[in-house]
Amino acid sequence: EVQLSESGGGLVKPGGSLRLSCVGSGFSFSTYAMNWVRRAPGKGLEWVATIGGRAANGYYADSVKGRFTISRDNSNNTLFLQMSSLRDEDTAVYYCAKGWRGERSFFDYWGQGTLVTVSS
Amino acid sequence: EIVMTQSPATLSVSPGDTVTLFCRASQSVASSLAWYQQKPGRGPTLLVYGTSTRATGVPARFSGSGFGTEFTLTISNLQSEDFALYFCQQYNNWPPLTFGGGTKVEIK
């Protein structure tokens, strides 16, 4: 059974930093692209970032480019999102999601999410 | 960036009804369209990909159709567990991957 479990969310002040983690199990983690998607309160889903299976490249939404960094540790089946220069509008539940095939893909499994609140 | 627009925002229906959700793309995404269901406090779950292919374990009462810029998700004989939020997503052009704003299916 595929499982994704996020952690690391919390309350942070504007301008602060936070690192999210997502542990995957039940599949060959290094084979698949992995993603972060967020949902702000009362809003729809927003794709944040994608990283290929071999971690060669990261791809980012314009709204987070230059502030967020996606990375992965395939030896420990873990995906990360390093967030810096956080803004009020980054407040959201952050989900990690497994790509079905390749970077340009839909998401066949999602975690339960971790809440990030940016507020002074 | 391809903008995805879902309608209506809310559908008030009764168990046993058949409902159709709409998703429009600002430019063609061919058949690269997925649908997700989300319930409160939980992560989304994949329902349909490639416009019309049901994900593993998804009941046959969920059916997707369309091509290019116009897509639909039809839920037949609505069950109590189907009252939820539904999102469409295009994966034809990226970055970015983009989602619609969602349709809430609620009990009348």
PDB file of C-alpha atoms in Angstrom:
ATOM      1  CA  GLU A   1       0.000   0.000   0.000  1.00  0.00           C
ATOM      2  CA  VAL A   2       1.358   3.398  -1.006  1.00  0.00           C
ATOM      3  CA  GLN A   3       1.600   5.821   1.894  1.00  0.00           C
ATOM      4  CA  LEU A   4       2.823   9.413   2.075  1.00  0.00           C
ATOM      5  CA  SER A   5       3.232  11.180   5.397  1.00  0.00           C
ATOM      6  CA  GLU A   6       4.070  14.874   5.704  1.00  0.00           C
ATOM      7  CA  SER A   7       5.514  16.678   8.729  1.00  0.00           C
ATOM      8  CA  GLY A   8       7.162  19.943   9.652  1.00  0.00           C
ATOM      9  CA  GLY A   9       4.280  22.397   9.413  1.00  0.00           C
ATOM     10  CA  GLY A  10       3.623  25.036  12.034  1.00  0.00           C
ATOM     11  CA  LEU A  11       3.309  28.727  12.837  1.00  0.00           C
ATOM     12  CA  VAL A  12       6.034  30.999  11.462  1.00  0.00           C
ATOM     13  CA  LYS A  13       6.424  34.772  11.227  1.00  0.00           C
ATOM     14  CA  PRO A  14       6.552  36.568   7.876  1.00  0.00           C
ATOM     15  CA  GLY A  15      10.087  36.427   6.524  1.00  0.00           C
ATOM     16  CA  GLY A  16      10.782  33.214   8.412  1.00  0.00           C
ATOM     17  CA  SER A  17      11.734  29.752   7.217  1.00  0.00           C
ATOM     18  CA  LEU A  18      10.358  26.241   7.564  1.00  0.00           C
ATOM     19  CA  ARG A  19      11.302  22.810   6.232  1.00  0.00           C
ATOM     20  CA  LEU A  20       8.642  20.270   5.335  1.00  0.00           C
ATOM     21  CA  SER A  21       9.300  16.545   5.005  1.00  0.00           C
ATOM     22  CA  CYS A  22       7.362  13.709   3.401  1.00  0.00           C
ATOM     23  CA  VAL A  23       8.182  10.048   3.888  1.00  0.00           C
ATOM     24  CA  GLY A  24       6.973   7.627   1.243  1.00  0.00           C
ATOM     25  CA  SER A  25       6.444   3.875   1.531  1.00  0.00           C
ATOM     26  CA  GLY A  26       4.903   1.034  -0.453  1.00  0.00           C
ATOM     27  CA  PHE A  27       6.515   1.952  -3.775  1.00  0.00           C
ATOM     28  CA  SER A  28       9.944   2.365  -5.370  1.00  0.00           C
ATOM     29  CA  PHE A  29      10.462   5.926  -4.166  1.00  0.00           C
ATOM     30  CA  SER A  30      13.470   6.796  -6.331  1.00  0.00           C
ATOM     31  CA  THR A  31      11.652   5.809  -9.525  1.00  0.00           C
ATOM     32  CA  TYR A  32       8.989   8.497  -9.379  1.00  0.00           C
ATOM     33  CA  ALA A  33       8.800  12.262  -9.589  1.00  0.00           C
ATOM     34  CA  MET A  34       7.455  13.793  -6.402  1.00  0.00           C
ATOM     35  CA  ASN A  35       5.519  16.976  -5.891  1.00  0.00           C
ATOM     36  CA  TRP A  36       4.289  19.545  -3.403  1.00  0.00           C
ATOM     37  CA  VAL A  37       0.794  20.959  -3.823  1.00  0.00           C
ATOM     38  CA  ARG A  38      -0.891  23.393  -1.448  1.00  0.00           C
ATOM     39  CA  ARG A  39      -4.368  24.543  -0.607  1.00  0.00           C
ATOM     40  CA  ALA A  40      -4.871  27.925   1.053  1.00  0.00           C
ATOM     41  CA  PRO A  41      -7.917  28.433   3.304  1.00  0.00           C
ATOM     42  CA  GLY A  42     -11.062  28.732   1.185  1.00  0.00           C
ATOM     43  CA  LYS A  43      -9.095  28.341  -2.046  1.00  0.00           C
ATOM     44  CA  GLY A  44      -8.397  25.624  -4.607  1.00  0.00           C
ATOM     45  CA  LEU A  45      -5.334  23.479  -5.122  1.00  0.00           C
ATOM     46  CA  GLU A  46      -2.080  25.099  -6.288  1.00  0.00           C
ATOM     47  CA  TRP A  47       0.899  23.179  -7.634  1.00  0.00           C
ATOM     48  CA  VAL A  48       4.067  24.315  -5.841  1.00  0.00           C
ATOM     49  CA  ALA A  49       7.030  22.241  -7.022  1.00  0.00           C
ATOM     50  CA  THR A  50       8.143  18.996  -8.680  1.00  0.00           C
ATOM     51  CA  ILE A  51      11.393  17.036  -8.532  1.00  0.00           C
ATOM     52  CA  GLY A  52      12.381  14.176 -10.808  1.00  0.00           C
ATOM     53  CA  GLY A  53      13.176  10.720  -9.491  1.00  0.00           C
ATOM     54  CA  ARG A  54      16.925  11.218  -9.764  1.00  0.00           C
ATOM     55  CA  ALA A  55      16.658  14.685  -8.229  1.00  0.00           C
ATOM     56  CA  ALA A  56      18.366  16.238 -11.228  1.00  0.00           C
ATOM     57  CA  ASN A  57      15.946  19.122 -11.592  1.00  0.00           C
ATOM     58  CA  GLY A  58      13.385  21.016  -9.571  1.00  0.00           C
ATOM     59  CA  TYR A  59      10.486  22.906 -11.106  1.00  0.00           C
ATOM     60  CA  TYR A  60       8.608  25.666  -9.326  1.00  0.00           C
ATOM     61  CA  ALA A  61       5.492  27.776  -9.485  1.00  0.00           C
ATOM     62  CA  ASP A  62       6.292  31.430 -10.126  1.00  0.00           C
ATOM     63  CA  SER A  63       4.751  32.300  -6.750  1.00  0.00           C
ATOM     64  CA  VAL A  64       7.502  30.414  -4.882  1.00  0.00           C
ATOM     65  CA  LYS A  65      10.447  30.518  -7.290  1.00  0.00           C
ATOM     66  CA  GLY A  66      13.587  31.773  -5.588  1.00  0.00           C
ATOM     67  CA  ARG A  67      12.105  31.258  -2.097  1.00  0.00           C
ATOM     68  CA  PHE A  68      11.335  27.526  -1.953  1.00  0.00           C
ATOM     69  CA  THR A  69      13.641  24.589  -2.727  1.00  0.00           C
ATOM     70  CA  ILE A  70      12.466  21.043  -3.349  1.00  0.00           C
ATOM     71  CA  SER A  71      14.862  18.171  -2.692  1.00  0.00           C
ATOM     72  CA  ARG A  72      14.806  14.463  -1.933  1.00  0.00           C
ATOM     73  CA  ASP A  73      16.810  11.770  -0.133  1.00  0.00           C
ATOM     74  CA  ASN A  74      16.130   8.550  -2.002  1.00  0.00           C
ATOM     75  CA  SER A  75      18.126   6.480   0.495  1.00  0.00           C
ATOM     76  CA  ASN A  76      15.533   7.391   3.142  1.00  0.00           C
ATOM     77  CA  ASN A  77      12.464   7.692   0.871  1.00  0.00           C
ATOM     78  CA  THR A  78      12.029  11.311   1.922  1.00  0.00           C
ATOM     79  CA  LEU A  79      10.943  14.429   0.065  1.00  0.00           C
ATOM     80  CA  PHE A  80      11.654  17.919   1.387  1.00  0.00           C
ATOM     81  CA  LEU A  81      10.464  21.461   0.828  1.00  0.00           C
ATOM     82  CA  GLN A  82      12.679  24.196   2.230  1.00  0.00           C
ATOM     83  CA  MET A  83      10.634  27.380   2.489  1.00  0.00           C
ATOM     84  CA  SER A  84      12.198  30.755   3.166  1.00  0.00           C
ATOM     85  CA  SER A  85      11.120  34.415   3.031  1.00  0.00           C
ATOM     86  CA  LEU A  86       7.646  33.208   3.923  1.00  0.00           C
ATOM     87  CA  ARG A  87       4.672  35.479   3.263  1.00  0.00           C
ATOM     88  CA  ASP A  88       1.123  35.602   4.597  1.00  0.00           C
ATOM     89  CA  GLU A  89      -0.092  34.188   1.290  1.00  0.00           C
ATOM     90  CA  ASP A  90       1.977  31.026   1.797  1.00  0.00           C
ATOM     91  CA  THR A  91      -0.439  30.015   4.566  1.00  0.00           C
ATOM     92  CA  ALA A  92      -1.908  26.691   3.400  1.00  0.00           C
ATOM     93  CA  VAL A  93      -2.094  22.975   3.907  1.00  0.00           C
ATOM     94  CA  TYR A  94       0.860  21.481   2.029  1.00  0.00           C
ATOM     95  CA  TYR A  95       0.463  18.050   0.467  1.00  0.00           C
ATOM     96  CA  CYS A  96       3.109  15.829  -0.992  1.00  0.00           C
ATOM     97  CA  ALA A  97       1.940  13.877  -3.996  1.00  0.00           C
ATOM     98  CA  LYS A  98       3.435  11.083  -6.061  1.00  0.00           C
ATOM     99  CA  GLY A  99       3.617  11.614  -9.806  1.00  0.00           C
ATOM    100  CA  TRP A 100       2.194   8.826 -11.937  1.00  0.00           C
ATOM    101  CA  ARG A 101       4.832   8.940 -14.645  1.00  0.00           C
ATOM    102  CA  GLY A 102       7.466  11.571 -15.275  1.00  0.00           C
ATOM    103  CA  GLU A 103       7.471  15.164 -14.113  1.00  0.00           C
ATOM    104  CA  ARG A 104       4.569  16.325 -16.319  1.00  0.00           C
ATOM    105  CA  SER A 105       1.894  14.209 -14.738  1.00  0.00           C
ATOM    106  CA  PHE A 106      -1.138  13.850 -12.586  1.00  0.00           C
ATOM    107  CA  PHE A 107      -0.845  12.683  -8.986  1.00  0.00           C
ATOM    108  CA  ASP A 108      -1.917   9.152  -8.111  1.00  0.00           C
ATOM    109  CA  TYR A 109      -1.277   9.277  -4.353  1.00  0.00           C
ATOM    110  CA  TRP A 110      -1.391  12.130  -1.846  1.00  0.00           C
ATOM    111  CA  GLY A 111      -0.516  12.568   1.794  1.00  0.00           C
ATOM    112  CA  GLN A 112      -2.836  13.922   4.469  1.00  0.00           C
ATOM    113  CA  GLY A 113      -1.134  17.311   4.456  1.00  0.00           C
ATOM    114  CA  THR A 114       0.664  19.534   6.950  1.00  0.00           C
ATOM    115  CA  LEU A 115      -0.552  23.019   7.886  1.00  0.00           C
ATOM    116  CA  VAL A 116       1.737  26.015   7.483  1.00  0.00           C
ATOM    117  CA  THR A 117       0.539  29.275   9.026  1.00  0.00           C
ATOM    118  CA  VAL A 118       2.453  32.475   8.307  1.00  0.00           C
ATOM    119  CA  SER A 119       1.398  35.187  10.713  1.00  0.00           C
ATOM    120  CA  SER A 120       2.913  37.791  12.996  1.00  0.00           C
TER     121      SER A 120
ATOM    122  CA  GLU B   1      -0.224  29.304 -18.117  1.00  0.00           C
ATOM    123  CA  ILE B   2      -3.380  27.290 -18.775  1.00  0.00           C
ATOM    124  CA  VAL B   3      -6.281  28.476 -16.640  1.00  0.00           C
ATOM    125  CA  MET B   4      -8.784  25.828 -15.580  1.00  0.00           C
ATOM    126  CA  THR B   5     -12.340  26.920 -14.777  1.00  0.00           C
ATOM    127  CA  GLN B   6     -14.835  24.668 -13.017  1.00  0.00           C
ATOM    128  CA  SER B   7     -18.583  25.097 -12.842  1.00  0.00           C
ATOM    129  CA  PRO B   8     -20.758  25.280 -10.962  1.00  0.00           C
ATOM    130  CA  ALA B   9     -19.010  26.219  -7.731  1.00  0.00           C
ATOM    131  CA  THR B  10     -21.610  24.322  -5.703  1.00  0.00           C
ATOM    132  CA  LEU B  11     -24.136  21.604  -6.555  1.00  0.00           C
ATOM    133  CA  SER B  12     -26.942  20.840  -4.082  1.00  0.00           C
ATOM    134  CA  VAL B  13     -28.277  17.384  -4.821  1.00  0.00           C
ATOM    135  CA  SER B  14     -29.919  14.364  -3.211  1.00  0.00           C
ATOM    136  CA  PRO B  15     -28.619  10.808  -2.831  1.00  0.00           C
ATOM    137  CA  GLY B  16     -29.501   8.795  -5.923  1.00  0.00           C
ATOM    138  CA  ASP B  17     -29.275  11.806  -8.247  1.00  0.00           C
ATOM    139  CA  THR B  18     -27.003  12.018 -11.264  1.00  0.00           C
ATOM    140  CA  VAL B  19     -24.779  15.090 -11.470  1.00  0.00           C
ATOM    141  CA  THR B  20     -22.429  16.539 -14.071  1.00  0.00           C
ATOM    142  CA  LEU B  21     -19.431  18.682 -13.179  1.00  0.00           C
ATOM    143  CA  PHE B  22     -17.779  20.881 -15.808  1.00  0.00           C
ATOM    144  CA  CYS B  23     -14.157  21.857 -16.361  1.00  0.00           C
ATOM    145  CA  ARG B  24     -12.950  24.232 -19.077  1.00  0.00           C
ATOM    146  CA  ALA B  25      -9.344  24.907 -20.119  1.00  0.00           C
ATOM    147  CA  SER B  26      -8.186  28.274 -21.486  1.00  0.00           C
ATOM    148  CA  GLN B  27      -6.426  26.406 -24.312  1.00  0.00           C
ATOM    149  CA  SER B  28      -6.346  22.816 -25.488  1.00  0.00           C
ATOM    150  CA  VAL B  29      -4.958  20.211 -23.104  1.00  0.00           C
ATOM    151  CA  ALA B  30      -5.834  17.336 -25.456  1.00  0.00           C
ATOM    152  CA  SER B  31      -6.885  14.456 -23.173  1.00  0.00           C
ATOM    153  CA  SER B  32      -4.426  15.270 -20.353  1.00  0.00           C
ATOM    154  CA  LEU B  33      -7.071  15.928 -17.743  1.00  0.00           C
ATOM    155  CA  ALA B  34      -7.471  14.407 -14.268  1.00  0.00           C
ATOM    156  CA  TRP B  35     -10.201  14.631 -11.634  1.00  0.00           C
ATOM    157  CA  TYR B  36      -9.741  14.421  -7.858  1.00  0.00           C
ATOM    158  CA  GLN B  37     -12.084  14.117  -4.890  1.00  0.00           C
ATOM    159  CA  GLN B  38     -11.304  15.758  -1.563  1.00  0.00           C
ATOM    160  CA  LYS B  39     -13.090  15.355   1.751  1.00  0.00           C
ATOM    161  CA  PRO B  40     -12.608  17.629   4.783  1.00  0.00           C
ATOM    162  CA  GLY B  41      -9.349  17.083   6.626  1.00  0.00           C
ATOM    163  CA  ARG B  42      -8.000  14.649   4.061  1.00  0.00           C
ATOM    164  CA  GLY B  43      -5.697  14.738   1.058  1.00  0.00           C
ATOM    165  CA  PRO B  44      -7.219  14.563  -2.430  1.00  0.00           C
ATOM    166  CA  THR B  45      -7.719  11.175  -4.064  1.00  0.00           C
ATOM    167  CA  LEU B  46      -7.375  10.482  -7.786  1.00  0.00           C
ATOM    168  CA  LEU B  47     -10.649   9.582  -9.521  1.00  0.00           C
ATOM    169  CA  VAL B  48      -9.988   9.840 -13.261  1.00  0.00           C
ATOM    170  CA  TYR B  49      -6.972  10.457 -15.503  1.00  0.00           C
ATOM    171  CA  GLY B  50      -6.517  10.728 -19.245  1.00  0.00           C
ATOM    172  CA  THR B  51      -9.991  12.330 -19.290  1.00  0.00           C
ATOM    173  CA  SER B  52     -11.887   9.062 -18.917  1.00  0.00           C
ATOM    174  CA  THR B  53      -9.772   6.338 -17.271  1.00  0.00           C
ATOM    175  CA  ARG B  54     -10.920   5.543 -13.740  1.00  0.00           C
ATOM    176  CA  ALA B  55      -8.191   5.132 -11.139  1.00  0.00           C
ATOM    177  CA  THR B  56      -7.835   1.821  -9.340  1.00  0.00           C
ATOM    178  CA  GLY B  57     -10.792   1.112  -7.076  1.00  0.00           C
ATOM    179  CA  VAL B  58     -12.962   3.997  -8.315  1.00  0.00           C
ATOM    180  CA  PRO B  59     -16.594   2.903  -8.784  1.00  0.00           C
ATOM    181  CA  ALA B  60     -18.105   2.788 -12.266  1.00  0.00           C
ATOM    182  CA  ARG B  61     -20.641   5.461 -11.298  1.00  0.00           C
ATOM    183  CA  PHE B  62     -17.852   8.000 -11.906  1.00  0.00           C
ATOM    184  CA  SER B  63     -17.294   8.729 -15.595  1.00  0.00           C
ATOM    185  CA  GLY B  64     -15.233  11.363 -17.346  1.00  0.00           C
ATOM    186  CA  SER B  65     -15.440  12.675 -20.895  1.00  0.00           C
ATOM    187  CA  GLY B  66     -14.293  15.487 -23.153  1.00  0.00           C
ATOM    188  CA  PHE B  67     -11.295  16.617 -25.187  1.00  0.00           C
ATOM    189  CA  GLY B  68      -9.360  19.776 -25.834  1.00  0.00           C
ATOM    190  CA  THR B  69     -10.923  22.482 -23.703  1.00  0.00           C
ATOM    191  CA  GLU B  70     -14.236  21.059 -22.450  1.00  0.00           C
ATOM    192  CA  PHE B  71     -14.484  18.225 -19.934  1.00  0.00           C
ATOM    193  CA  THR B  72     -17.123  16.679 -17.702  1.00  0.00           C
ATOM    194  CA  LEU B  73     -17.240  14.372 -14.717  1.00  0.00           C
ATOM    195  CA  THR B  74     -20.576  12.602 -14.260  1.00  0.00           C
ATOM    196  CA  ILE B  75     -21.515  10.891 -11.014  1.00  0.00           C
ATOM    197  CA  SER B  76     -24.479   8.562 -11.330  1.00  0.00           C
ATOM    198  CA  ASN B  77     -26.660   7.369  -8.448  1.00  0.00           C
ATOM    199  CA  LEU B  78     -24.924   9.614  -5.908  1.00  0.00           C
ATOM    200  CA  GLN B  79     -23.978   7.839  -2.697  1.00  0.00           C
ATOM    201  CA  SER B  80     -23.528   9.477   0.710  1.00  0.00           C
ATOM    202  CA  GLU B  81     -19.744   9.108   0.442  1.00  0.00           C
ATOM    203  CA  ASP B  82     -19.712  11.139  -2.807  1.00  0.00           C
ATOM    204  CA  PHE B  83     -20.576  14.430  -1.115  1.00  0.00           C
ATOM    205  CA  ALA B  84     -17.211  16.165  -1.342  1.00  0.00           C
ATOM    206  CA  LEU B  85     -15.110  18.693  -3.237  1.00  0.00           C
ATOM    207  CA  TYR B  86     -13.989  17.874  -6.781  1.00  0.00           C
ATOM    208  CA  PHE B  87     -11.046  19.368  -8.668  1.00  0.00           C
ATOM    209  CA  CYS B  88      -9.871  19.020 -12.257  1.00  0.00           C
ATOM    210  CA  GLN B  89      -6.200  19.309 -13.264  1.00  0.00           C
ATOM    211  CA  GLN B  90      -4.438  19.630 -16.613  1.00  0.00           C
ATOM    212  CA  TYR B  91      -1.030  18.072 -17.188  1.00  0.00           C
ATOM    213  CA  ASN B  92      -0.580  18.758 -20.894  1.00  0.00           C
ATOM    214  CA  ASN B  93       1.365  22.008 -20.573  1.00  0.00           C
ATOM    215  CA  TRP B  94       3.790  22.695 -17.777  1.00  0.00           C
ATOM    216  CA  PRO B  95       5.168  24.262 -15.796  1.00  0.00           C
ATOM    217  CA  PRO B  96       2.884  25.059 -14.192  1.00  0.00           C
ATOM    218  CA  LEU B  97       0.502  22.170 -13.635  1.00  0.00           C
ATOM    219  CA  THR B  98      -2.843  23.831 -13.001  1.00  0.00           C
ATOM    220  CA  PHE B  99      -6.074  23.009 -11.182  1.00  0.00           C
ATOM    221  CA  GLY B 100      -9.612  24.264 -11.417  1.00  0.00           C
ATOM    222  CA  GLY B 101     -11.132  26.111  -8.495  1.00  0.00           C
ATOM    223  CA  GLY B 102     -13.278  23.160  -7.466  1.00  0.00           C
ATOM    224  CA  THR B 103     -16.935  22.125  -7.329  1.00  0.00           C
ATOM    225  CA  LYS B 104     -18.540  21.289  -4.002  1.00  0.00           C
ATOM    226  CA  VAL B 105     -21.209  18.582  -4.172  1.00  0.00           C
ATOM    227  CA  GLU B 106     -23.413  19.019  -1.114  1.00  0.00           C
ATOM    228  CA  ILE B 107     -26.573  17.439   0.214  1.00  0.00           C
ATOM    229  CA  LYS B 108     -29.732  19.344  -0.685  1.00  0.00           C
TER     230      LYS B 108
END
